[in-house]
Tab-separated table of C-alpha atoms and ligand atoms in Angstrom:
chain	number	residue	atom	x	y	z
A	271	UNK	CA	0.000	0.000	0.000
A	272	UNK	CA	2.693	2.920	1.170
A	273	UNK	CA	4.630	1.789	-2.470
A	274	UNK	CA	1.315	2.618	-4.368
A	275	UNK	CA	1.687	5.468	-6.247
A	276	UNK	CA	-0.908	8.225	-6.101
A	277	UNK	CA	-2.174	7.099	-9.869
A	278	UNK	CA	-2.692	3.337	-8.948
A	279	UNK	CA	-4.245	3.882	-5.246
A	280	UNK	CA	-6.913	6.207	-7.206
A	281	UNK	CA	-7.449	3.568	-9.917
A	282	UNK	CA	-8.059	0.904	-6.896
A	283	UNK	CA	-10.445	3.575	-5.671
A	284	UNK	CA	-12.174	3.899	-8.617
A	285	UNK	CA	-12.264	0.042	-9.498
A	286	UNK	CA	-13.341	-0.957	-5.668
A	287	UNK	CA	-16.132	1.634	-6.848
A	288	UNK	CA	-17.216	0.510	-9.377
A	289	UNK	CA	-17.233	-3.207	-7.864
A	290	UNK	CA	-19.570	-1.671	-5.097
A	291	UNK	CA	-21.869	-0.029	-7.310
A	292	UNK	CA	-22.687	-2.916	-9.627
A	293	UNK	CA	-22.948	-5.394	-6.551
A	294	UNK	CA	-25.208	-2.809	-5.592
A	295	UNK	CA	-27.312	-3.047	-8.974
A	296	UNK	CA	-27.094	-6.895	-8.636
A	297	UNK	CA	-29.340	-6.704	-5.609
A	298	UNK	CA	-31.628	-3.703	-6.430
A	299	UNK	CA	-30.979	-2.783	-9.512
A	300	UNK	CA	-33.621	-4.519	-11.633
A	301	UNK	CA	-36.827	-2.503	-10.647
A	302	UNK	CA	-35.041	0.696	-12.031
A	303	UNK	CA	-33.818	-1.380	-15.017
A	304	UNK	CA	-37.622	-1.656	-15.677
A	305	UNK	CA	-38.334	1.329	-15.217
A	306	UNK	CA	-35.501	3.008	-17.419
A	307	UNK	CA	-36.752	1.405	-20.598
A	308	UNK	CA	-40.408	1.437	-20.200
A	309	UNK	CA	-39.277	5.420	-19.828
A	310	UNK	CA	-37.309	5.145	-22.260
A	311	UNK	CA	-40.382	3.472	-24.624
A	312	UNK	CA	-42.357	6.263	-23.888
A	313	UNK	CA	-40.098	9.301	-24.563
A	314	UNK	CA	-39.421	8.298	-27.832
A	315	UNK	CA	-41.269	8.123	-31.190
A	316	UNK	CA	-40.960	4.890	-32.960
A	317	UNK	CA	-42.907	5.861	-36.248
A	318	UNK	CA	-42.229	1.720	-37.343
A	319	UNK	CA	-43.074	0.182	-33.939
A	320	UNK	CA	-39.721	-2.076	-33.503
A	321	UNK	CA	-40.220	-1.234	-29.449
A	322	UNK	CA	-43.925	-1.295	-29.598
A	323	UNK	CA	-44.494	-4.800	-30.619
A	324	UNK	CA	-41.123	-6.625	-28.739
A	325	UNK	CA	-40.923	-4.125	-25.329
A	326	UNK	CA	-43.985	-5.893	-24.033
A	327	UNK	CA	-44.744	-4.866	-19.677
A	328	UNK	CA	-47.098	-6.494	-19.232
A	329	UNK	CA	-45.961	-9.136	-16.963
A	330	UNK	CA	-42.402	-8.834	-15.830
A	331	UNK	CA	-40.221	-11.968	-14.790
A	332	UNK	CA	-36.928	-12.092	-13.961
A	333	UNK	CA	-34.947	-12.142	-17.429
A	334	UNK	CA	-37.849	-10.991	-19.472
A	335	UNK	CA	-36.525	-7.799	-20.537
A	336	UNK	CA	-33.113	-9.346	-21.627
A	337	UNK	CA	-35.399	-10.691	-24.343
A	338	UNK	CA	-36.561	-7.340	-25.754
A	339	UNK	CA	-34.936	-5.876	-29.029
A	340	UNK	CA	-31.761	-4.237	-28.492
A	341	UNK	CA	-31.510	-4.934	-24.981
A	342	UNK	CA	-28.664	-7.270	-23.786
A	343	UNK	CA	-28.266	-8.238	-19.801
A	344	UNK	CA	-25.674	-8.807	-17.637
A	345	UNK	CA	-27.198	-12.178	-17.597
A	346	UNK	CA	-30.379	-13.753	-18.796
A	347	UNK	CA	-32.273	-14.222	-16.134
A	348	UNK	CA	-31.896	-11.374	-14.395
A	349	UNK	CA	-33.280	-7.892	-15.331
A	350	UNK	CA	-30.158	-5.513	-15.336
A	351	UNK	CA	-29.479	-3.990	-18.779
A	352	UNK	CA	-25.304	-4.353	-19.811
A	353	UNK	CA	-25.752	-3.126	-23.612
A	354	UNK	CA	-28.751	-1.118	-24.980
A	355	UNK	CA	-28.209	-1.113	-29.326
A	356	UNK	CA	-31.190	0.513	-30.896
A	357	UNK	CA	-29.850	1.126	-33.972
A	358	UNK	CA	-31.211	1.952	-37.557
A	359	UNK	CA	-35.045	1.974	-35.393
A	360	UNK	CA	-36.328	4.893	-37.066
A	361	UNK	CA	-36.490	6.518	-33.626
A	362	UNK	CA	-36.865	9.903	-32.809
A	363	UNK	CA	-37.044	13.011	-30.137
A	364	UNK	CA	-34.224	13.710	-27.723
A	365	UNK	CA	-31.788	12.026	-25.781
A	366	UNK	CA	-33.687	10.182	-23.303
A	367	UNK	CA	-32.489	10.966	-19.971
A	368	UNK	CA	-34.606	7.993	-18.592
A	369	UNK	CA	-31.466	6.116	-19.471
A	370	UNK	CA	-29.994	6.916	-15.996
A	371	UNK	CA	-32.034	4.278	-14.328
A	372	UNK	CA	-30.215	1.559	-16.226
A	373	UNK	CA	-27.859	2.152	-13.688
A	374	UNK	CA	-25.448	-1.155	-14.792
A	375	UNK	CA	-25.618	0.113	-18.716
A	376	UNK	CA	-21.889	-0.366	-20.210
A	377	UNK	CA	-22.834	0.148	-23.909
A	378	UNK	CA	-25.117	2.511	-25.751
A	379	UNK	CA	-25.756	2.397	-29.488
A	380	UNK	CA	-28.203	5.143	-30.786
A	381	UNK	CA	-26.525	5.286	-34.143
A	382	UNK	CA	-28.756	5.497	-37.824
A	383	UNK	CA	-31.811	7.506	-36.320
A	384	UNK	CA	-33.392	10.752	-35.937
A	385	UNK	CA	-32.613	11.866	-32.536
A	386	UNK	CA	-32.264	15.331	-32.411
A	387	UNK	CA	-31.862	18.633	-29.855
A	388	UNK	CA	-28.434	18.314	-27.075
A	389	UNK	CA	-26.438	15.771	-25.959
A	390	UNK	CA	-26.775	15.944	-22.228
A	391	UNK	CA	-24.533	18.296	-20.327
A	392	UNK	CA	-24.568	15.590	-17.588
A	393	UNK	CA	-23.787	12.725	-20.253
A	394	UNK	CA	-21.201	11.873	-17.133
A	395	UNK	CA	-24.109	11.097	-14.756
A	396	UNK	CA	-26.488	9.490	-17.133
A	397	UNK	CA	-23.829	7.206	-18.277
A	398	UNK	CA	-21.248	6.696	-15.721
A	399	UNK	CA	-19.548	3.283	-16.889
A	400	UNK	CA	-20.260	3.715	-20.373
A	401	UNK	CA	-17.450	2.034	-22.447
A	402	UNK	CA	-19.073	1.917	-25.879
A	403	UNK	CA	-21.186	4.859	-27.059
A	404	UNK	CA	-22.273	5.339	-30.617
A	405	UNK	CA	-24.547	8.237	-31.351
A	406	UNK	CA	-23.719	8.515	-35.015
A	407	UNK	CA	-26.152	9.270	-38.022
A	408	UNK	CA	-28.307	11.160	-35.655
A	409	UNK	CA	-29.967	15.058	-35.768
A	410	UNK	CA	-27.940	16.077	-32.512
A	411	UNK	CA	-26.947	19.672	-32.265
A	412	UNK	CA	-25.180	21.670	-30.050
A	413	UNK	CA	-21.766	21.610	-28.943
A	414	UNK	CA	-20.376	18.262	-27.472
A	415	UNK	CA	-20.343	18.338	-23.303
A	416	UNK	CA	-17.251	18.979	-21.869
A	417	UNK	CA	-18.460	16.633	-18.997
A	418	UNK	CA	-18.127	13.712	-21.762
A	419	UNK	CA	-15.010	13.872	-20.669
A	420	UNK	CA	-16.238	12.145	-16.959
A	421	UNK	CA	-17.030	8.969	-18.652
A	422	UNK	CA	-13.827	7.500	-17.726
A	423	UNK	CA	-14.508	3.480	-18.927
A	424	UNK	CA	-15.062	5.305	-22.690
A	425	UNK	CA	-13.379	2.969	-25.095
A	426	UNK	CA	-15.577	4.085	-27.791
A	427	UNK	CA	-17.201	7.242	-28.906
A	428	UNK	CA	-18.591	7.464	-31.903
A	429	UNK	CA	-20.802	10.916	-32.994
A	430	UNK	CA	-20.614	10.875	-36.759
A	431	UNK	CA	-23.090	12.482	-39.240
A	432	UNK	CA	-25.060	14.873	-36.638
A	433	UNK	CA	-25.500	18.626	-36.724
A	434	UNK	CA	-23.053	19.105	-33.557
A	435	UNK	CA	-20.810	22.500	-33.857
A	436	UNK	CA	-18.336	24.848	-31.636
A	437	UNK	CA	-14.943	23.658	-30.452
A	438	UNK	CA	-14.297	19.511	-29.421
A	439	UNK	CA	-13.845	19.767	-25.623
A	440	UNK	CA	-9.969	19.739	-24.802
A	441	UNK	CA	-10.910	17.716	-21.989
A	442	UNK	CA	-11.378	14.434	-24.150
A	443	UNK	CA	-7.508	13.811	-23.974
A	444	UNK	CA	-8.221	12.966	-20.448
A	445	UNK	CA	-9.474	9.669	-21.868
A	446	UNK	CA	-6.843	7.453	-21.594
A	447	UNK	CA	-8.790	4.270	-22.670
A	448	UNK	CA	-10.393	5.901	-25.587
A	449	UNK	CA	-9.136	3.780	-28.985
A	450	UNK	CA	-11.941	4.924	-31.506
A	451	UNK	CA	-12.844	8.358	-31.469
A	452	UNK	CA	-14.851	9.902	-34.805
A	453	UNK	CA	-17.018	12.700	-35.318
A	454	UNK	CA	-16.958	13.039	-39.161
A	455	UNK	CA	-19.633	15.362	-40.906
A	456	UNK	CA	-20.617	17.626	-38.667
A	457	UNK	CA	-19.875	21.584	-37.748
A	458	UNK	CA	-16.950	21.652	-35.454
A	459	UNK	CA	-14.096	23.728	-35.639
A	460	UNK	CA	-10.852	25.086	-33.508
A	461	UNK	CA	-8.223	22.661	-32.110
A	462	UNK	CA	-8.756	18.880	-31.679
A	463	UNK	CA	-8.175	17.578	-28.833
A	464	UNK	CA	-4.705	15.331	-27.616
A	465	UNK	CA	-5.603	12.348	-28.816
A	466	UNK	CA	-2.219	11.094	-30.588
A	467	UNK	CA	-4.463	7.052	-31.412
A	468	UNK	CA	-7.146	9.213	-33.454
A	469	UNK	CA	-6.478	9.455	-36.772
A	470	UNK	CA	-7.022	12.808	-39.278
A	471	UNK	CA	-9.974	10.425	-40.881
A	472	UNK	CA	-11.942	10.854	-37.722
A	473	UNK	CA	-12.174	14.246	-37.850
A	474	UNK	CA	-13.247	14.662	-41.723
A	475	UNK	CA	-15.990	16.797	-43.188
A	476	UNK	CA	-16.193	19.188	-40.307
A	477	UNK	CA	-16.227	23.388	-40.405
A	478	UNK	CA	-13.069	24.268	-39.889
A	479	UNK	CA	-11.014	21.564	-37.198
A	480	UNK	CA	-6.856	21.883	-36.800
A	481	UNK	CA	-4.047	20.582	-34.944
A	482	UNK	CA	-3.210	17.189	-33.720
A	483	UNK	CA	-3.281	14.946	-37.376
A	484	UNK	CA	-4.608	17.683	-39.225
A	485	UNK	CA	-3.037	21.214	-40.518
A	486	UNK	CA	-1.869	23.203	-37.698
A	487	UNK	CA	-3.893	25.877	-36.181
A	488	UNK	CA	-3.285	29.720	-37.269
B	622	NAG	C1	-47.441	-14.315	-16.582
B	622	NAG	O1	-46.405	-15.176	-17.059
B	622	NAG	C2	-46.353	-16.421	-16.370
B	622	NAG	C3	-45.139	-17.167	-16.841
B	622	NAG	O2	-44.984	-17.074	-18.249
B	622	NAG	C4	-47.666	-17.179	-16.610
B	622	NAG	O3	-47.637	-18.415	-15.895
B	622	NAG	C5	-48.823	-16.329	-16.107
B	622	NAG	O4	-50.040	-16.968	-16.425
B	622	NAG	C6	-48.798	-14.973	-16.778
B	622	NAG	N1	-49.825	-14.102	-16.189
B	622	NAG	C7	-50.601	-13.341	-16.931
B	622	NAG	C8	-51.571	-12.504	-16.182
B	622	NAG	O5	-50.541	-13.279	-18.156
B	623	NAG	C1	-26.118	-2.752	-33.055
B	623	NAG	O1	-26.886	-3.455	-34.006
B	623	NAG	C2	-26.496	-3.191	-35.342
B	623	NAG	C3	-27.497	-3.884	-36.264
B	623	NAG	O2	-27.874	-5.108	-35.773
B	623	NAG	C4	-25.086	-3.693	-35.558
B	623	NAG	O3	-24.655	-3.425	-36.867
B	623	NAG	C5	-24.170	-2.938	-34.581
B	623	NAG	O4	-22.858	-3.418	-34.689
B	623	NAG	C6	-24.653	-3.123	-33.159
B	623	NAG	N1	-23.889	-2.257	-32.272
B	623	NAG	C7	-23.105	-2.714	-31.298
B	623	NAG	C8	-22.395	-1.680	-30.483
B	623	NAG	O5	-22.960	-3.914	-31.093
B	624	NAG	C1	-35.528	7.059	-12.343
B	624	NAG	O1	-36.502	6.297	-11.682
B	624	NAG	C2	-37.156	6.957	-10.593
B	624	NAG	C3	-38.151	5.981	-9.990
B	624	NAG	O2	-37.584	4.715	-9.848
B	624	NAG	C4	-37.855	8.193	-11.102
B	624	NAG	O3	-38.450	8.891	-10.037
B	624	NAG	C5	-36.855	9.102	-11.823
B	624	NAG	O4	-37.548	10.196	-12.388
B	624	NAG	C6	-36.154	8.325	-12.921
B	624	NAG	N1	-35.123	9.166	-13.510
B	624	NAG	C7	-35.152	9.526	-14.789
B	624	NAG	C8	-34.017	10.404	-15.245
B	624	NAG	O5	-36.020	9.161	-15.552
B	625	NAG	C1	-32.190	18.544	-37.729
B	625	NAG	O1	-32.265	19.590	-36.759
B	625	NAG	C2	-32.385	20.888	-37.307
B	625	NAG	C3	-32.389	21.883	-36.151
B	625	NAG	O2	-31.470	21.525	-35.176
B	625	NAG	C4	-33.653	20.976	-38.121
B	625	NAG	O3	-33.724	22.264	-38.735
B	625	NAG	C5	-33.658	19.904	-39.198
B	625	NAG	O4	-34.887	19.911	-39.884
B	625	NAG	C6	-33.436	18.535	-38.595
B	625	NAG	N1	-33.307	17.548	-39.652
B	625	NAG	C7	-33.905	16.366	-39.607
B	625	NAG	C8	-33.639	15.454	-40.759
B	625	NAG	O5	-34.604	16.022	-38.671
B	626	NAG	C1	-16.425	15.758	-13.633
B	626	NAG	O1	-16.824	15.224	-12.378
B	626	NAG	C2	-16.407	15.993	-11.268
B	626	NAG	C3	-16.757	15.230	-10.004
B	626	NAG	O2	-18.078	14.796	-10.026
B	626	NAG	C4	-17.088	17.365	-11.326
B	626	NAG	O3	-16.676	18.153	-10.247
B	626	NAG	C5	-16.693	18.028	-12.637
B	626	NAG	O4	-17.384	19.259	-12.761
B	626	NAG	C6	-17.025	17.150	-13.823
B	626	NAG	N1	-16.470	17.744	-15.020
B	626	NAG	C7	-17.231	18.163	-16.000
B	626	NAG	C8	-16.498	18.738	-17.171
B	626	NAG	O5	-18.450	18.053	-15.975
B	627	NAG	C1	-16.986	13.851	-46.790
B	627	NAG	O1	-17.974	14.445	-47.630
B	627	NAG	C2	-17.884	14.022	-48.978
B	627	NAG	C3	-18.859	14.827	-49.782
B	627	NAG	O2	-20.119	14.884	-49.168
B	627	NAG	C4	-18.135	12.525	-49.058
B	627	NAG	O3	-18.004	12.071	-50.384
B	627	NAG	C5	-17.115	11.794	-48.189
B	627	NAG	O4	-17.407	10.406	-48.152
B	627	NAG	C6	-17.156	12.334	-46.757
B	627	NAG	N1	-16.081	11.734	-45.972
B	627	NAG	C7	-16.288	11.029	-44.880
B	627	NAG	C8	-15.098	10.482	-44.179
B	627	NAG	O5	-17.412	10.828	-44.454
């Protein structure tokens, strides 16, 4: 313990965390699981009824929501949502902030539909162990939340084809696990951030982006 570095003693923080928080979900987490996507049902419109006809409440068992489309469990007979993919659905209105009650969620893929308005400022707290998060080939506008940078398991973020614009928060280089990073075809501009593994492709077709793999900035 007194050899641990600063950097290692805070990662055993943060994994001894984490470990506490899902065993936490294991035990109560499932009600809330429930509840996050029937919420999440409801908040969205789903013009060709893919949730309509498969995200079926009406009598809940243990495991029966791990059967739904999209929605993949921790394990199958229990009610605790690991990976929510919802792609290519048709789907749209805004983020659905419901999602916070899937409180074990490690992967989120909105990508191919027509969710529009702001990413959450407090993407951090909606998603806190999010490793995978794809919210490409959407409508989403604004600028990208700094706080993004707060979802520290991020492996993955991918916000392609959307409407976002302003600067790419510098913040992002605090990432350290983040391999695939791409926000192609949208409005950004200014400075990317220090993200040496993200390639100049990643940041194509945007207003006016420099530094890092691309031109440097004036
Ligand atoms: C609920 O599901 C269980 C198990 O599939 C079944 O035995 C029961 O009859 C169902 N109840 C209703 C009200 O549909
Ligand atoms: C989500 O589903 C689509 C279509 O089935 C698939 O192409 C995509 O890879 C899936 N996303 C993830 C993160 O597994
Ligand atoms: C989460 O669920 C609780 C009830 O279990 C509810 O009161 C709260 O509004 C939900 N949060 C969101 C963001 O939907
Ligand atoms: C995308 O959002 C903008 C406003 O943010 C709106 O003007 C436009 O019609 C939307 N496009 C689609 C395809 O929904
Ligand atoms: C990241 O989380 C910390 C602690 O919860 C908070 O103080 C900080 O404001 C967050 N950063 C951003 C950019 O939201
Ligand atoms: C950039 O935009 C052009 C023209 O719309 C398109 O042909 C090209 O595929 C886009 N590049 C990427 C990486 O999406």
């Amino acid at each position: 313990m007194v050899l641990m570095s600063g950097r290692t003693f805070c990662a055993h923080v943060i994994i001894i965390n984490f470990l506490l928080l899902l065993s936490y979900n294991l035990i109560y987490g499932t009600e809330t699981d429930i509840f996050c996507l029937k919420s999440i049902k409801n908040s969205l419109e789903d013009p060709y009824g893919y949730l309509k006809s498969s995200w079926d409440f009406n009598n809940i068992t243990q495991g029966s929501i791990c059967r739904f489309t999209g929605v993949e469990c921790w394990h199958p007979n229990e009610n605790r949502v690991l990976n929510l993919n919802l792609s290519n659905m048709g789907l749209k209105g805004q983020f659905p902030r419901a999602i916070q009650n899937c409180t074990s969620l490690t992967g989120l893929d909105f990508s191919i539909n027509k969710l529009s308005g702001k990413i959450p400022a407090d993407i951090d707290v909606l998603l806190p162990f999010v490793v995978t998060l794809d919210l490409s080939y959407n409508n989403f506008s604004g600028e990208i939340p700094k706080s993004v940078a707060n979802c520290s398991y991020l492996n993955s973020l991918k916000l392609d084809r959307n409407a976002l614009s302003g600067r790419i928060p510098g913040e992002l280089s605090f990432l350290t696990r983040l391999r695939t990073f791409t926000v192609t075809n949208n409005l950004l501009r200014g400075p990317v951030p220090n993200l040496p593994q993200v390639p100049a492709e990643s940041y194509a077709n945007n207003s006016d982006l420099c530094g890092g793999p691309l031109p440097p900035c004036s």
